[in-house]
Amino acid sequence: MPRTVTGPEIERLIQLLAKLPGLGPRSARRAALHLVKKKEQLLEPLAAAMDVAAETIVVCSTCGNIDTTDPCTICADPRRDQATLVVVEDVADLWALERAGALSARYHVLGGALSPLDGVGPDDLSIGRLVARVAAGGIAEVILAVNATVEGQTTAHFITDRLAGLGVRVTRLAHGVPVGGELDYLDEGTLFEAIRKRTPF
Ligand SMILES: [Zn+2]
């Protein structure tokens, strides 16, 4: 049992920071120390920004994106192509595609991928809502921008089956997305090419 060197308030800060992706206990400790040292320049503005974010963030009831308005900024933007829907596993993938700037469409966030081994079935994802959105009409193409993992591809096949007969073109990202590749980790050029050269599913 390591000795405690700080009071419980700072320990709590370290423990919470250690839950962030990419931060282990050691880097969380370093980040906490940095925040505490830069109280006025960093700790206080960060705490205030987090407070505001916690108060205002909502999940878009149309697409599942995270924003401060519902519908989200993307769904509410009339300049976006209303006939193309990009299906992603996670909000991080939506943000990655937006950074790549390959197209100006709307999205549908599934909330994960099918994974029978982990107990993730169709009802755990927003597949039913996706089918309902497409069935409501006005959508000509659904781009399955899922990860190139077994789970992602299983999900893509499942969705393609569910969309059959609804009269939409279903496409997927071009090769160039490495097998096992998660979109959020791809560089923007690769993502841009993958979406531009998408192929029929
Ligand atoms: Zn939205």
PDB file of C-alpha atoms and ligand atoms in Angstrom, residues 60 62-65 71-72 74-75, ligand 1:
ATOM      1  CA  CYS A  60     -29.146  14.623 -29.966  1.00  0.00           C
ATOM      2  CA  THR A  62     -32.188  12.462 -33.861  1.00  0.00           C
ATOM      3  CA  CYS A  63     -28.645  11.236 -34.487  1.00  0.00           C
ATOM      4  CA  GLY A  64     -27.051  10.463 -31.112  1.00  0.00           C
ATOM      5  CA  ASN A  65     -24.325  13.118 -31.423  1.00  0.00           C
ATOM      6  CA  PRO A  71     -31.269  18.647 -32.429  1.00  0.00           C
ATOM      7  CA  CYS A  72     -27.520  19.029 -32.621  1.00  0.00           C
ATOM      8  CA  ILE A  74     -25.192  19.095 -37.544  1.00  0.00           C
ATOM      9  CA  CYS A  75     -28.824  17.922 -37.674  1.00  0.00           C
TER      10      CYS A  75
HETATM   11 ZN    ZN B   1     -28.015  15.305 -34.402  1.00  0.00          ZN
END
